[in-house]
Amino acid sequence: DHRDLHSFPTRRSSDLDHLVFAADDLETGRAWMERTLGVAPGGAGVHPLMGTHNALWSLGGCYLEVIAVDPTTEVTRPRWFGLDDPQVRASLQQGPRLLTWVARVDDLTHALGATALPLGEGVRVTRTGLHWDLSVRPDGALVEQGRAPTLIEWPADVTTPERSLPDSGITLERLTIAGASLDVQTLVREIEAVQCVASPSSSLSATFTTPRGPISLTS
C-alpha cells in the first residue's frame, strides 16, 4: 500500500472506526462480502481471547470486518458482538449480515464513564502485530440490538487498519441507525458519516460507493 499516511483526516475525540459484519463461518462470510463488493479482503486476523477470526476491507478513512467464531479456539468468556447469543447465531445461519459498529475514542475509560449506555468495561485485545482496548460487556451481548456502538481506543504506537489496509476503491458514504435511544443519539451526534433516523425499517444500514456502483447493506 503506497498511500500517504498524512492524507488521512485528523481524528476527533469520537469517530467511526469500523463496521462489524458477522457470518456463521468465516469462509462463507469472506466469499459473500467479496461477491457483494467486488473486491477481495485486504487483511485478516485471529483473536485468541475472544475465539474469533476475521477478514478486513478498507473503506478509506475507516474499514469493515467480517467476523466469525473460530472453531479451533476454545474460550473461557462469552465472545464479543453477541456471537454466543442463540438469536444471533440463528440469524447468521440465514446468511452474513451487518451486526453492529465500532466507534473510536481517545480515552476509553472516560468515554465509558460519560455514557449511560451499558457498554461494559475496557478489555485489552491482541492479535498478531496489533493491540487495542475495547468495550466488552461481561455477557458479550450487543447493546440495543447492535445500534449502540462498541468503543475502541487504539494506542498511539499502533498503525491502525484503515491506514495499513490496501486501498479497496470502496468508501463508506453513510451508516444509518434506525430507532436508536436518546443515549445512542447523543453519542452519535459528533460522528461524521453516522446518522440516526426515526424509521423502524432496519436497525442498521450502510451505504457504500464501490467499483460496481453504490451498494446498501442492512442488518
Short mmCIF file of C-alpha atoms in Angstrom, two decimals:
data_model
loop_
_atom_site.label_atom_id
_atom_site.label_comp_id
_atom_site.label_asym_id
_atom_site.label_seq_id
_atom_site.Cartn_x
_atom_site.Cartn_y
_atom_site.Cartn_z
CA ASP A 1 0.00 0.00 0.00
CA HIS A 2 1.55 3.28 -1.15
CA ARG A 3 -0.98 5.71 0.28
CA ASP A 4 0.36 8.78 2.05
CA LEU A 5 -0.49 8.30 5.72
CA HIS A 6 -0.63 12.07 6.14
CA SER A 7 -3.55 12.23 3.70
CA PHE A 8 -5.93 10.75 6.27
CA PRO A 9 -8.23 13.26 8.00
CA THR A 10 -7.40 14.27 11.55
CA ARG A 11 -9.25 12.13 14.08
CA ARG A 12 -11.59 13.80 16.54
CA SER A 13 -12.44 12.76 20.09
CA SER A 14 -15.00 10.28 18.73
CA ASP A 15 -15.16 8.84 15.24
CA LEU A 16 -16.32 5.84 13.22
CA ASP A 17 -13.68 3.11 13.43
CA HIS A 18 -15.25 0.18 11.60
CA LEU A 19 -18.37 -1.78 10.71
CA VAL A 20 -18.89 -5.31 12.03
CA PHE A 21 -20.43 -7.85 9.69
CA ALA A 22 -20.76 -11.39 11.04
CA ALA A 23 -21.14 -14.79 9.43
CA ASP A 24 -21.87 -18.33 10.53
CA ASP A 25 -18.36 -19.24 9.36
CA LEU A 26 -15.57 -17.07 8.06
CA GLU A 27 -15.16 -18.67 4.64
CA THR A 28 -18.85 -18.12 3.87
CA GLY A 29 -18.69 -14.54 5.11
CA ARG A 30 -15.50 -13.71 3.24
CA ALA A 31 -16.84 -15.09 -0.03
CA TRP A 32 -20.18 -13.29 0.41
CA MET A 33 -18.54 -9.92 1.04
CA GLU A 34 -16.12 -10.37 -1.85
CA ARG A 35 -19.04 -11.11 -4.19
CA THR A 36 -21.04 -8.20 -2.83
CA LEU A 37 -18.31 -5.56 -3.02
CA GLY A 38 -16.40 -6.98 -5.96
CA VAL A 39 -13.11 -6.69 -4.05
CA ALA A 40 -11.06 -9.29 -2.15
CA PRO A 41 -10.24 -8.62 1.51
CA GLY A 42 -7.05 -6.72 2.24
CA GLY A 43 -6.26 -8.30 5.60
CA ALA A 44 -7.24 -10.90 8.17
CA GLY A 45 -6.73 -11.67 11.83
CA VAL A 46 -7.29 -14.09 14.71
CA HIS A 47 -8.43 -13.08 18.21
CA PRO A 48 -7.39 -15.79 20.71
CA LEU A 49 -9.04 -14.09 23.70
CA MET A 50 -12.44 -13.98 22.01
CA GLY A 51 -12.24 -17.14 19.92
CA THR A 52 -12.94 -15.37 16.64
CA HIS A 53 -11.24 -14.59 13.34
CA ASN A 54 -11.97 -12.06 10.62
CA ALA A 55 -11.32 -10.63 7.18
CA LEU A 56 -10.89 -6.88 6.58
CA TRP A 57 -11.69 -4.38 3.83
CA SER A 58 -10.57 -0.76 3.64
CA LEU A 59 -13.28 1.91 3.41
CA GLY A 60 -10.84 4.81 3.07
CA GLY A 61 -10.98 6.62 6.41
CA CYS A 62 -12.42 3.57 8.21
CA TYR A 63 -12.83 -0.14 7.43
CA LEU A 64 -15.14 -3.13 7.73
CA GLU A 65 -14.65 -6.60 9.08
CA VAL A 66 -16.43 -9.88 8.53
CA ILE A 67 -16.08 -11.81 11.77
CA ALA A 68 -16.98 -15.37 12.76
CA VAL A 69 -16.43 -17.85 15.56
CA ASP A 70 -13.10 -19.64 15.16
CA PRO A 71 -13.95 -23.33 15.68
CA THR A 72 -10.32 -24.16 16.52
CA THR A 73 -10.21 -21.91 19.60
CA GLU A 74 -11.83 -22.51 22.98
CA VAL A 75 -12.65 -19.51 25.15
CA THR A 76 -13.34 -19.02 28.85
CA ARG A 77 -15.59 -15.97 28.48
CA PRO A 78 -18.57 -15.06 26.25
CA ARG A 79 -17.47 -13.91 22.82
CA TRP A 80 -17.88 -10.28 21.83
CA PHE A 81 -20.57 -8.85 19.49
CA GLY A 82 -23.17 -11.30 20.83
CA LEU A 83 -21.67 -14.16 18.84
CA ASP A 84 -22.68 -16.70 21.51
CA ASP A 85 -26.26 -15.41 21.66
CA PRO A 86 -28.66 -18.10 20.31
CA GLN A 87 -30.72 -15.50 18.43
CA VAL A 88 -27.62 -14.01 16.80
CA ARG A 89 -26.34 -17.48 15.91
CA ALA A 90 -29.72 -18.39 14.38
CA SER A 91 -29.79 -15.19 12.31
CA LEU A 92 -26.30 -15.88 10.94
CA GLN A 93 -27.38 -19.31 9.76
CA GLN A 94 -29.63 -17.41 7.34
CA GLY A 95 -26.61 -15.57 5.93
CA PRO A 96 -23.99 -12.93 6.80
CA ARG A 97 -25.27 -9.57 8.00
CA LEU A 98 -24.32 -6.19 9.39
CA LEU A 99 -24.27 -6.81 13.12
CA THR A 100 -23.04 -3.60 14.77
CA TRP A 101 -20.38 -0.89 14.57
CA VAL A 102 -17.36 0.39 16.48
CA ALA A 103 -16.65 4.00 17.44
CA ARG A 104 -13.10 5.18 18.13
CA VAL A 105 -12.44 7.29 21.21
CA ASP A 106 -9.33 8.96 22.61
CA ASP A 107 -9.90 7.81 26.21
CA LEU A 108 -11.94 4.64 26.63
CA THR A 109 -12.22 4.88 30.42
CA HIS A 110 -13.54 8.44 30.19
CA ALA A 111 -15.93 7.59 27.35
CA LEU A 112 -17.42 4.63 29.23
CA GLY A 113 -17.92 6.81 32.30
CA ALA A 114 -19.55 9.56 30.27
CA THR A 115 -22.30 7.47 28.66
CA ALA A 116 -25.38 5.91 30.23
CA LEU A 117 -25.19 3.05 27.73
CA PRO A 118 -24.34 -0.32 29.37
CA LEU A 119 -21.34 -0.97 27.14
CA GLY A 120 -19.31 -2.98 29.66
CA GLU A 121 -15.68 -2.45 30.58
CA GLY A 122 -12.43 -1.90 28.72
CA VAL A 123 -10.62 -5.09 27.71
CA ARG A 124 -7.12 -5.31 26.19
CA VAL A 125 -7.27 -7.35 22.98
CA THR A 126 -4.32 -8.52 20.89
CA ARG A 127 -3.67 -10.20 17.59
CA THR A 128 -0.51 -10.53 15.54
CA GLY A 129 1.03 -7.09 15.22
CA LEU A 130 -1.86 -5.22 16.86
CA HIS A 131 -3.27 -4.43 20.29
CA TRP A 132 -6.13 -2.23 21.42
CA ASP A 133 -8.64 -1.59 24.22
CA LEU A 134 -12.30 -2.33 23.55
CA SER A 135 -15.55 -2.07 25.50
CA VAL A 136 -16.97 -5.56 26.11
CA ARG A 137 -19.89 -6.49 28.33
CA PRO A 138 -19.27 -9.46 30.68
CA ASP A 139 -22.04 -11.34 28.85
CA GLY A 140 -20.67 -10.31 25.43
CA ALA A 141 -24.10 -9.04 24.40
CA LEU A 142 -24.92 -6.39 21.84
CA VAL A 143 -26.50 -3.20 23.18
CA GLU A 144 -29.77 -2.06 21.61
CA GLN A 145 -29.57 -4.91 19.08
CA GLY A 146 -26.30 -3.52 17.74
CA ARG A 147 -27.45 0.08 17.35
CA ALA A 148 -25.16 1.17 20.18
CA PRO A 149 -21.50 1.01 19.20
CA THR A 150 -18.68 -0.85 20.81
CA LEU A 151 -15.99 1.69 21.81
CA ILE A 152 -12.34 1.25 20.88
CA GLU A 153 -9.16 3.06 21.91
CA TRP A 154 -6.08 2.50 19.76
CA PRO A 155 -2.67 3.11 21.40
CA ALA A 156 -0.61 5.85 19.79
CA ASP A 157 2.12 3.40 18.74
CA VAL A 158 -0.21 1.20 16.65
CA THR A 159 -0.73 1.61 12.89
CA THR A 160 -4.49 1.18 12.67
CA PRO A 161 -6.16 -0.94 9.98
CA GLU A 162 -7.61 1.91 7.94
CA ARG A 163 -4.00 3.10 7.45
CA SER A 164 -2.39 -0.28 6.83
CA LEU A 165 -5.01 -1.96 4.61
CA PRO A 166 -4.58 -1.63 0.84
CA ASP A 167 -6.94 0.76 -0.92
CA SER A 168 -10.03 -1.23 -1.96
CA GLY A 169 -11.66 1.50 -4.04
CA ILE A 170 -14.62 1.35 -1.62
CA THR A 171 -15.77 4.18 0.61
CA LEU A 172 -18.50 4.35 3.25
CA GLU A 173 -21.00 7.06 2.40
CA ARG A 174 -23.26 6.68 5.44
CA LEU A 175 -24.19 4.44 8.34
CA THR A 176 -27.85 4.94 9.25
CA ILE A 177 -29.17 3.85 12.66
CA ALA A 178 -32.93 3.48 12.94
CA GLY A 179 -34.87 3.59 16.20
CA ALA A 180 -31.90 4.43 18.43
CA SER A 181 -32.33 5.57 22.03
CA LEU A 182 -31.50 9.11 23.12
CA ASP A 183 -28.26 7.81 24.63
CA VAL A 184 -27.14 6.42 21.27
CA GLN A 185 -28.24 9.59 19.50
CA THR A 186 -26.14 11.65 21.92
CA LEU A 187 -23.07 9.51 21.30
CA VAL A 188 -23.58 9.57 17.51
CA ARG A 189 -24.14 13.31 17.24
CA GLU A 190 -20.50 14.25 16.62
CA ILE A 191 -19.53 11.29 14.42
CA GLU A 192 -19.34 12.01 10.71
CA ALA A 193 -20.98 9.58 8.25
CA VAL A 194 -23.27 8.25 11.01
CA GLN A 195 -26.88 9.39 11.36
CA CYS A 196 -29.89 8.40 13.44
CA VAL A 197 -33.38 8.28 11.91
CA ALA A 198 -36.84 7.52 13.30
CA SER A 199 -37.72 4.89 10.67
CA PRO A 200 -38.06 1.39 12.21
CA SER A 201 -37.41 -0.34 8.87
CA SER A 202 -33.95 -1.66 9.76
CA SER A 203 -31.71 -1.20 12.80
CA LEU A 204 -28.58 -0.50 10.74
CA SER A 205 -28.00 0.33 7.09
CA ALA A 206 -24.64 1.06 5.45
CA THR A 207 -24.28 2.68 2.04
CA PHE A 208 -21.03 2.29 0.09
CA THR A 209 -19.51 3.59 -3.10
CA THR A 210 -17.82 0.64 -4.82
CA PRO A 211 -16.23 -0.15 -8.19
CA ARG A 212 -19.62 -1.71 -9.04
CA GLY A 213 -21.56 1.42 -8.06
CA PRO A 214 -23.49 2.25 -4.88
CA ILE A 215 -24.42 -0.63 -2.58
CA SER A 216 -26.54 -0.64 0.59
CA LEU A 217 -26.39 -3.42 3.19
CA THR A 218 -28.72 -3.73 6.19
CA SER A 219 -28.74 -5.55 9.47
#
